[in-house]
PDB file of C-alpha atoms in Angstrom:
ATOM      1  CA  MET A 168     116.044  47.018  16.710  1.00  0.00           C
ATOM      2  CA  LYS A 169     115.673  45.614  20.181  1.00  0.00           C
ATOM      3  CA  LEU A 170     112.146  45.475  21.468  1.00  0.00           C
ATOM      4  CA  THR A 171     112.352  47.348  24.740  1.00  0.00           C
ATOM      5  CA  ARG A 172     109.590  47.988  27.228  1.00  0.00           C
ATOM      6  CA  ARG A 173     109.357  51.599  26.026  1.00  0.00           C
ATOM      7  CA  HIS A 174     108.900  50.529  22.405  1.00  0.00           C
ATOM      8  CA  THR A 175     106.190  48.067  23.340  1.00  0.00           C
ATOM      9  CA  LEU A 176     104.336  50.751  25.239  1.00  0.00           C
ATOM     10  CA  MET A 177     104.617  53.176  22.346  1.00  0.00           C
ATOM     11  CA  MET A 178     103.340  50.611  19.895  1.00  0.00           C
ATOM     12  CA  ALA A 179     100.356  49.892  22.123  1.00  0.00           C
ATOM     13  CA  PHE A 180      99.656  53.603  22.313  1.00  0.00           C
ATOM     14  CA  GLY A 181      99.957  53.942  18.529  1.00  0.00           C
ATOM     15  CA  SER A 182      97.475  51.181  17.819  1.00  0.00           C
ATOM     16  CA  ALA A 183      95.040  52.647  20.331  1.00  0.00           C
ATOM     17  CA  LEU A 184      95.301  55.960  18.486  1.00  0.00           C
ATOM     18  CA  ALA A 185      94.663  54.236  15.164  1.00  0.00           C
ATOM     19  CA  ALA A 186      91.540  52.640  16.606  1.00  0.00           C
ATOM     20  CA  VAL A 187      90.262  56.070  17.593  1.00  0.00           C
ATOM     21  CA  MET A 188      90.900  57.548  14.127  1.00  0.00           C
ATOM     22  CA  PRO A 189      87.498  56.706  12.602  1.00  0.00           C
ATOM     23  CA  PHE A 190      85.878  59.024  15.113  1.00  0.00           C
ATOM     24  CA  ARG A 191      87.505  61.935  13.313  1.00  0.00           C
ATOM     25  CA  ALA A 192      84.634  61.568  10.861  1.00  0.00           C
ATOM     26  CA  PHE A 193      82.366  63.013  13.544  1.00  0.00           C
ATOM     27  CA  ALA A 194      84.397  66.198  13.481  1.00  0.00           C
ATOM     28  CA  ALA A 195      83.669  66.417   9.734  1.00  0.00           C
ATOM     29  CA  VAL A 196      79.943  66.161  10.329  1.00  0.00           C
ATOM     30  CA  GLU A 197      80.171  68.893  12.984  1.00  0.00           C
ATOM     31  CA  ASP A 198      81.808  71.135  10.386  1.00  0.00           C
ATOM     32  CA  ASN A 199      79.078  70.316   7.874  1.00  0.00           C
ATOM     33  CA  ILE A 200      76.343  71.082  10.378  1.00  0.00           C
ATOM     34  CA  ALA A 201      78.027  74.373  11.254  1.00  0.00           C
ATOM     35  CA  ALA A 202      78.226  75.265   7.555  1.00  0.00           C
ATOM     36  CA  PHE A 203      74.464  74.701   7.197  1.00  0.00           C
ATOM     37  CA  THR A 204      73.347  76.419  10.419  1.00  0.00           C
ATOM     38  CA  GLY A 205      75.995  79.136  10.438  1.00  0.00           C
ATOM     39  CA  GLY A 206      76.782  78.187  14.020  1.00  0.00           C
ATOM     40  CA  ALA A 207      73.259  78.974  15.259  1.00  0.00           C
ATOM     41  CA  ALA A 208      71.752  77.035  18.154  1.00  0.00           C
ATOM     42  CA  VAL A 209      69.841  73.947  17.057  1.00  0.00           C
ATOM     43  CA  GLY A 210      66.573  72.906  18.730  1.00  0.00           C
ATOM     44  CA  SER A 211      65.021  69.480  18.705  1.00  0.00           C
ATOM     45  CA  GLU A 212      61.242  70.075  18.460  1.00  0.00           C
ATOM     46  CA  GLY A 213      59.265  69.871  15.243  1.00  0.00           C
ATOM     47  CA  ILE A 214      61.274  67.456  13.174  1.00  0.00           C
ATOM     48  CA  THR A 215      60.974  63.709  12.829  1.00  0.00           C
ATOM     49  CA  LEU A 216      63.416  61.348  11.207  1.00  0.00           C
ATOM     50  CA  ILE A 217      62.219  57.851  10.498  1.00  0.00           C
ATOM     51  CA  ALA A 218      64.942  55.299   9.873  1.00  0.00           C
ATOM     52  CA  PRO A 219      65.158  51.605  10.637  1.00  0.00           C
ATOM     53  CA  GLU A 220      66.930  50.562  13.829  1.00  0.00           C
ATOM     54  CA  ILE A 221      68.642  47.743  12.016  1.00  0.00           C
ATOM     55  CA  ALA A 222      69.409  47.841   8.307  1.00  0.00           C
ATOM     56  CA  GLU A 223      70.563  44.557   6.872  1.00  0.00           C
ATOM     57  CA  ASN A 224      71.921  46.110   3.704  1.00  0.00           C
ATOM     58  CA  GLY A 225      73.735  49.432   3.969  1.00  0.00           C
ATOM     59  CA  ASN A 226      73.285  50.019   0.243  1.00  0.00           C
ATOM     60  CA  THR A 227      69.607  50.920   0.514  1.00  0.00           C
ATOM     61  CA  VAL A 228      68.405  52.198   3.840  1.00  0.00           C
ATOM     62  CA  PRO A 229      64.937  53.786   3.635  1.00  0.00           C
ATOM     63  CA  ILE A 230      64.648  57.044   5.539  1.00  0.00           C
ATOM     64  CA  GLU A 231      61.903  59.613   5.907  1.00  0.00           C
ATOM     65  CA  VAL A 232      62.151  63.181   7.169  1.00  0.00           C
ATOM     66  CA  ASN A 233      59.281  65.404   8.189  1.00  0.00           C
ATOM     67  CA  ALA A 234      59.505  68.951   9.531  1.00  0.00           C
ATOM     68  CA  PRO A 235      56.232  70.877   9.234  1.00  0.00           C
ATOM     69  CA  GLY A 236      56.825  74.391   7.937  1.00  0.00           C
ATOM     70  CA  ALA A 237      60.515  73.921   7.184  1.00  0.00           C
ATOM     71  CA  GLU A 238      62.211  75.655   4.260  1.00  0.00           C
ATOM     72  CA  ALA A 239      64.869  73.013   3.814  1.00  0.00           C
ATOM     73  CA  ILE A 240      65.969  69.767   5.401  1.00  0.00           C
ATOM     74  CA  ILE A 241      69.526  68.492   5.200  1.00  0.00           C
ATOM     75  CA  VAL A 242      70.479  64.903   6.004  1.00  0.00           C
ATOM     76  CA  PHE A 243      73.896  63.715   7.216  1.00  0.00           C
ATOM     77  CA  ALA A 244      75.305  60.262   7.834  1.00  0.00           C
ATOM     78  CA  ALA A 245      77.938  60.871  10.482  1.00  0.00           C
ATOM     79  CA  GLY A 246      80.033  57.791   9.754  1.00  0.00           C
ATOM     80  CA  ASN A 247      80.155  57.901   5.950  1.00  0.00           C
ATOM     81  CA  PRO A 248      83.347  58.885   4.074  1.00  0.00           C
ATOM     82  CA  THR A 249      81.441  61.977   2.945  1.00  0.00           C
ATOM     83  CA  PRO A 250      78.835  62.802   5.586  1.00  0.00           C
ATOM     84  CA  SER A 251      76.451  64.793   3.360  1.00  0.00           C
ATOM     85  CA  VAL A 252      73.533  62.739   2.080  1.00  0.00           C
ATOM     86  CA  ALA A 253      70.935  65.079   0.619  1.00  0.00           C
ATOM     87  CA  THR A 254      69.329  68.496   0.902  1.00  0.00           C
ATOM     88  CA  PHE A 255      65.592  68.882   0.374  1.00  0.00           C
ATOM     89  CA  ASN A 256      64.390  72.384  -0.510  1.00  0.00           C
ATOM     90  CA  PHE A 257      60.630  72.764  -0.387  1.00  0.00           C
ATOM     91  CA  GLY A 258      58.800  75.095  -2.733  1.00  0.00           C
ATOM     92  CA  PRO A 259      55.402  76.780  -2.494  1.00  0.00           C
ATOM     93  CA  MET A 260      53.604  73.806  -4.046  1.00  0.00           C
ATOM     94  CA  ALA A 261      54.798  71.288  -1.468  1.00  0.00           C
ATOM     95  CA  ALA A 262      51.858  70.038   0.572  1.00  0.00           C
ATOM     96  CA  SER A 263      53.963  68.933   3.502  1.00  0.00           C
ATOM     97  CA  GLN A 264      57.621  69.389   4.298  1.00  0.00           C
ATOM     98  CA  SER A 265      58.360  65.700   4.224  1.00  0.00           C
ATOM     99  CA  ALA A 266      60.217  63.400   1.906  1.00  0.00           C
ATOM    100  CA  ALA A 267      61.310  59.788   1.762  1.00  0.00           C
ATOM    101  CA  THR A 268      64.296  58.317   0.005  1.00  0.00           C
ATOM    102  CA  ARG A 269      66.879  55.548   0.236  1.00  0.00           C
ATOM    103  CA  ILE A 270      70.457  56.132   1.326  1.00  0.00           C
ATOM    104  CA  ARG A 271      73.783  54.361   1.640  1.00  0.00           C
ATOM    105  CA  LEU A 272      75.407  53.838   5.023  1.00  0.00           C
ATOM    106  CA  ALA A 273      79.000  52.660   5.377  1.00  0.00           C
ATOM    107  CA  GLY A 274      78.361  51.079   8.775  1.00  0.00           C
ATOM    108  CA  THR A 275      76.537  51.428  12.063  1.00  0.00           C
ATOM    109  CA  GLN A 276      76.213  55.142  12.723  1.00  0.00           C
ATOM    110  CA  ASP A 277      73.959  58.074  13.502  1.00  0.00           C
ATOM    111  CA  VAL A 278      71.804  59.596  10.788  1.00  0.00           C
ATOM    112  CA  VAL A 279      71.176  63.299  11.417  1.00  0.00           C
ATOM    113  CA  ALA A 280      68.483  65.503   9.894  1.00  0.00           C
ATOM    114  CA  ILE A 281      68.461  69.285  10.345  1.00  0.00           C
ATOM    115  CA  ALA A 282      65.646  71.543   9.205  1.00  0.00           C
ATOM    116  CA  ARG A 283      65.872  75.260   8.515  1.00  0.00           C
ATOM    117  CA  MET A 284      62.701  77.100   9.498  1.00  0.00           C
ATOM    118  CA  PRO A 285      61.462  80.271   7.738  1.00  0.00           C
ATOM    119  CA  ASP A 286      62.295  82.330  10.867  1.00  0.00           C
ATOM    120  CA  GLY A 287      65.949  81.300  10.604  1.00  0.00           C
ATOM    121  CA  SER A 288      65.968  78.785  13.436  1.00  0.00           C
ATOM    122  CA  PHE A 289      67.153  75.211  13.124  1.00  0.00           C
ATOM    123  CA  VAL A 290      65.902  71.936  14.520  1.00  0.00           C
ATOM    124  CA  GLN A 291      67.654  68.608  14.526  1.00  0.00           C
ATOM    125  CA  ALA A 292      66.770  64.948  14.895  1.00  0.00           C
ATOM    126  CA  SER A 293      69.065  61.964  14.835  1.00  0.00           C
ATOM    127  CA  GLN A 294      68.795  58.233  15.030  1.00  0.00           C
ATOM    128  CA  GLU A 295      71.287  55.440  15.219  1.00  0.00           C
ATOM    129  CA  VAL A 296      71.053  52.829  12.473  1.00  0.00           C
ATOM    130  CA  LYS A 297      72.775  49.493  12.925  1.00  0.00           C
ATOM    131  CA  VAL A 298      74.110  48.254   9.606  1.00  0.00           C
ATOM    132  CA  THR A 299      74.871  44.583   9.024  1.00  0.00           C
ATOM    133  CA  ILE A 300      76.569  44.953   5.618  1.00  0.00           C
ATOM    134  CA  GLY A 301      78.107  48.319   4.784  1.00  0.00           C
ATOM    135  CA  GLY A 302      77.189  50.140   1.606  1.00  0.00           C
ATOM    136  CA  CYS A 303      80.388  51.688   0.342  1.00  0.00           C
ATOM    137  CA  GLY A 304      81.897  48.787  -1.530  1.00  0.00           C
ATOM    138  CA  GLY A 305      84.815  48.765   0.902  1.00  0.00           C
TER     139      GLY A 305
ATOM    140  CA  MET K 294      78.201  57.262 -19.304  1.00  0.00           C
ATOM    141  CA  ALA K 295      75.161  56.143 -17.430  1.00  0.00           C
ATOM    142  CA  ASP K 296      73.221  53.885 -19.768  1.00  0.00           C
ATOM    143  CA  ASN K 297      69.561  53.057 -19.864  1.00  0.00           C
ATOM    144  CA  VAL K 298      68.509  55.810 -17.538  1.00  0.00           C
ATOM    145  CA  THR K 299      64.744  55.551 -17.283  1.00  0.00           C
ATOM    146  CA  PRO K 300      62.707  57.868 -15.094  1.00  0.00           C
ATOM    147  CA  ARG K 301      59.524  56.480 -13.607  1.00  0.00           C
ATOM    148  CA  VAL K 302      56.979  58.685 -11.873  1.00  0.00           C
ATOM    149  CA  ARG K 303      53.684  57.905 -10.196  1.00  0.00           C
ATOM    150  CA  VAL K 304      51.170  60.752  -9.962  1.00  0.00           C
ATOM    151  CA  PRO K 305      47.382  60.346  -9.577  1.00  0.00           C
ATOM    152  CA  ARG K 306      45.485  61.090 -12.803  1.00  0.00           C
ATOM    153  CA  ASP K 307      42.909  63.306 -11.155  1.00  0.00           C
ATOM    154  CA  ALA K 308      42.375  65.121  -7.886  1.00  0.00           C
ATOM    155  CA  THR K 309      40.019  67.557  -6.191  1.00  0.00           C
ATOM    156  CA  ALA K 310      41.031  71.229  -5.980  1.00  0.00           C
ATOM    157  CA  GLY K 311      43.498  71.837  -3.170  1.00  0.00           C
ATOM    158  CA  GLU K 312      44.053  68.139  -2.579  1.00  0.00           C
ATOM    159  CA  GLU K 313      47.357  66.921  -1.214  1.00  0.00           C
ATOM    160  CA  ILE K 314      48.723  64.152  -3.356  1.00  0.00           C
ATOM    161  CA  THR K 315      51.685  61.854  -2.908  1.00  0.00           C
ATOM    162  CA  ILE K 316      54.208  61.594  -5.722  1.00  0.00           C
ATOM    163  CA  LYS K 317      56.680  58.765  -6.057  1.00  0.00           C
ATOM    164  CA  THR K 318      59.651  58.931  -8.410  1.00  0.00           C
ATOM    165  CA  LEU K 319      62.319  56.445  -9.303  1.00  0.00           C
ATOM    166  CA  ILE K 320      65.073  56.737 -11.863  1.00  0.00           C
ATOM    167  CA  SER K 321      67.346  53.900 -12.848  1.00  0.00           C
ATOM    168  CA  HIS K 322      70.900  55.106 -12.384  1.00  0.00           C
ATOM    169  CA  PRO K 323      74.017  53.399 -10.980  1.00  0.00           C
ATOM    170  CA  MET K 324      74.904  56.377  -8.704  1.00  0.00           C
ATOM    171  CA  GLU K 325      78.585  55.446  -8.718  1.00  0.00           C
ATOM    172  CA  SER K 326      79.825  56.968  -5.462  1.00  0.00           C
ATOM    173  CA  GLY K 327      83.491  57.456  -6.338  1.00  0.00           C
ATOM    174  CA  GLN K 328      84.454  55.367  -3.298  1.00  0.00           C
ATOM    175  CA  ARG K 329      84.446  51.941  -4.903  1.00  0.00           C
ATOM    176  CA  LYS K 330      87.438  50.269  -6.533  1.00  0.00           C
ATOM    177  CA  ASP K 331      87.476  47.899  -9.482  1.00  0.00           C
ATOM    178  CA  GLY K 332      89.282  44.545  -9.569  1.00  0.00           C
ATOM    179  CA  ASP K 333      92.660  46.180 -10.185  1.00  0.00           C
ATOM    180  CA  GLY K 334      92.360  48.569  -7.258  1.00  0.00           C
ATOM    181  CA  ASN K 335      91.608  51.625  -9.367  1.00  0.00           C
ATOM    182  CA  VAL K 336      88.979  53.986  -8.071  1.00  0.00           C
ATOM    183  CA  ILE K 337      85.828  53.974 -10.179  1.00  0.00           C
ATOM    184  CA  PRO K 338      85.109  57.655 -10.886  1.00  0.00           C
ATOM    185  CA  ARG K 339      82.054  59.260  -9.371  1.00  0.00           C
ATOM    186  CA  SER K 340      78.997  59.414 -11.610  1.00  0.00           C
ATOM    187  CA  ILE K 341      75.781  60.385  -9.894  1.00  0.00           C
ATOM    188  CA  ILE K 342      72.650  62.417 -10.334  1.00  0.00           C
ATOM    189  CA  ASN K 343      73.368  65.530  -8.322  1.00  0.00           C
ATOM    190  CA  ARG K 344      70.034  67.349  -8.422  1.00  0.00           C
ATOM    191  CA  PHE K 345      66.351  66.518  -8.738  1.00  0.00           C
ATOM    192  CA  THR K 346      63.534  69.012  -9.075  1.00  0.00           C
ATOM    193  CA  CYS K 347      59.780  68.781  -9.316  1.00  0.00           C
ATOM    194  CA  THR K 348      57.613  71.713 -10.406  1.00  0.00           C
ATOM    195  CA  PHE K 349      53.872  72.148 -10.849  1.00  0.00           C
ATOM    196  CA  ASN K 350      52.882  74.675 -13.526  1.00  0.00           C
ATOM    197  CA  GLY K 351      56.322  76.244 -13.141  1.00  0.00           C
ATOM    198  CA  GLU K 352      56.234  76.543  -9.335  1.00  0.00           C
ATOM    199  CA  THR K 353      58.655  74.482  -7.276  1.00  0.00           C
ATOM    200  CA  VAL K 354      57.391  71.546  -5.269  1.00  0.00           C
ATOM    201  CA  ILE K 355      60.726  70.174  -4.185  1.00  0.00           C
ATOM    202  CA  ASP K 356      64.361  70.704  -5.133  1.00  0.00           C
ATOM    203  CA  VAL K 357      66.742  68.037  -3.875  1.00  0.00           C
ATOM    204  CA  THR K 358      70.536  68.098  -3.839  1.00  0.00           C
ATOM    205  CA  LEU K 359      71.853  64.558  -4.030  1.00  0.00           C
ATOM    206  CA  GLU K 360      75.201  63.393  -2.700  1.00  0.00           C
ATOM    207  CA  PRO K 361      76.974  60.078  -3.367  1.00  0.00           C
ATOM    208  CA  ALA K 362      75.282  58.624  -0.273  1.00  0.00           C
ATOM    209  CA  ILE K 363      71.988  58.320  -2.155  1.00  0.00           C
ATOM    210  CA  SER K 364      71.336  54.715  -3.176  1.00  0.00           C
ATOM    211  CA  THR K 365      71.446  53.282  -6.665  1.00  0.00           C
ATOM    212  CA  ASN K 366      68.221  54.053  -8.545  1.00  0.00           C
ATOM    213  CA  PRO K 367      67.338  57.189  -6.561  1.00  0.00           C
ATOM    214  CA  TYR K 368      63.836  57.056  -5.141  1.00  0.00           C
ATOM    215  CA  PHE K 369      61.858  60.000  -3.779  1.00  0.00           C
ATOM    216  CA  GLU K 370      58.445  60.262  -2.255  1.00  0.00           C
ATOM    217  CA  PHE K 371      56.886  63.609  -1.330  1.00  0.00           C
ATOM    218  CA  GLN K 372      53.584  65.502  -1.200  1.00  0.00           C
ATOM    219  CA  ALA K 373      52.266  68.273  -3.419  1.00  0.00           C
ATOM    220  CA  ILE K 374      49.211  70.543  -3.447  1.00  0.00           C
ATOM    221  CA  VAL K 375      47.040  70.566  -6.560  1.00  0.00           C
ATOM    222  CA  PRO K 376      45.082  73.847  -6.742  1.00  0.00           C
ATOM    223  CA  ALA K 377      44.058  73.382 -10.380  1.00  0.00           C
ATOM    224  CA  SER K 378      44.641  71.190 -13.394  1.00  0.00           C
ATOM    225  CA  GLY K 379      48.178  71.284 -14.634  1.00  0.00           C
ATOM    226  CA  THR K 380      51.411  69.502 -15.304  1.00  0.00           C
ATOM    227  CA  PHE K 381      54.080  68.180 -13.011  1.00  0.00           C
ATOM    228  CA  GLU K 382      57.556  68.451 -14.502  1.00  0.00           C
ATOM    229  CA  PHE K 383      60.337  66.276 -13.143  1.00  0.00           C
ATOM    230  CA  THR K 384      64.003  66.932 -13.905  1.00  0.00           C
ATOM    231  CA  TRP K 385      67.118  64.984 -12.958  1.00  0.00           C
ATOM    232  CA  TYR K 386      70.602  66.479 -13.487  1.00  0.00           C
ATOM    233  CA  ASP K 387      73.466  64.056 -14.082  1.00  0.00           C
ATOM    234  CA  ASP K 388      77.135  64.689 -13.211  1.00  0.00           C
ATOM    235  CA  ASP K 389      78.024  64.225 -16.884  1.00  0.00           C
ATOM    236  CA  GLY K 390      75.721  67.062 -17.935  1.00  0.00           C
ATOM    237  CA  ASP K 391      72.796  64.952 -19.069  1.00  0.00           C
ATOM    238  CA  VAL K 392      69.335  66.068 -18.047  1.00  0.00           C
ATOM    239  CA  TYR K 393      66.495  63.581 -17.798  1.00  0.00           C
ATOM    240  CA  THR K 394      62.923  64.813 -17.733  1.00  0.00           C
ATOM    241  CA  ASP K 395      59.450  63.435 -17.311  1.00  0.00           C
ATOM    242  CA  SER K 396      56.064  65.112 -17.007  1.00  0.00           C
ATOM    243  CA  LYS K 397      52.642  64.078 -15.792  1.00  0.00           C
ATOM    244  CA  ASP K 398      49.317  65.837 -16.280  1.00  0.00           C
ATOM    245  CA  ILE K 399      46.756  65.964 -13.529  1.00  0.00           C
ATOM    246  CA  THR K 400      43.102  66.933 -13.915  1.00  0.00           C
ATOM    247  CA  VAL K 401      41.073  68.634 -11.235  1.00  0.00           C
ATOM    248  CA  GLY K 402      37.504  67.487 -11.670  1.00  0.00           C
TER     249      GLY K 402
END
């Protein structure tokens, strides 16, 4: 096949498209959030997400979520192959609606926490975590 | 499948009535995510703990759904109210059907 100007342009376009592909993962996280909230509007007050700005090792990134009065908190990692991370359901014996754990992050990305309040509303917090070494064994 | 799974839990021995205490739990488990490949390029099948619960005298403190994005040796830290003496029960549910449990007594003095 002769390499014409048109082919070169198309190839350039194709590689640009391939570079954009990873961002499709964000669409997956949108779907997951919609599944949790049922499409309801999401506020931003009353929830804190503590995560490091820079994580050297994506295999164990310490995070902490705190949403006073929440029924449940769900955590997503927007850039992971599977965005869901964990769901915390708080029972009557929980002293505060907070929890800390360690998660895996495939690369630099946003970590999102969404809390469901007893009145049916939702609040969200997110933070970007820069990851030096990814944690998915890729 | 998961060998040598050992739960470890830290709960204060005693508390005052109504006190808020912090509980830390750790369980040794590989939490194989199902994303990794072995030397021959075959996917290593997923094998994780998918649920963790903590109850105090039968009432739920916390009930966590775990996904493969939780690190090896899942660690949790959370707070509980202690209205009276009783027992904290901790349960981990493995993908392969195994259930690991631990319990700690606490005395209200």
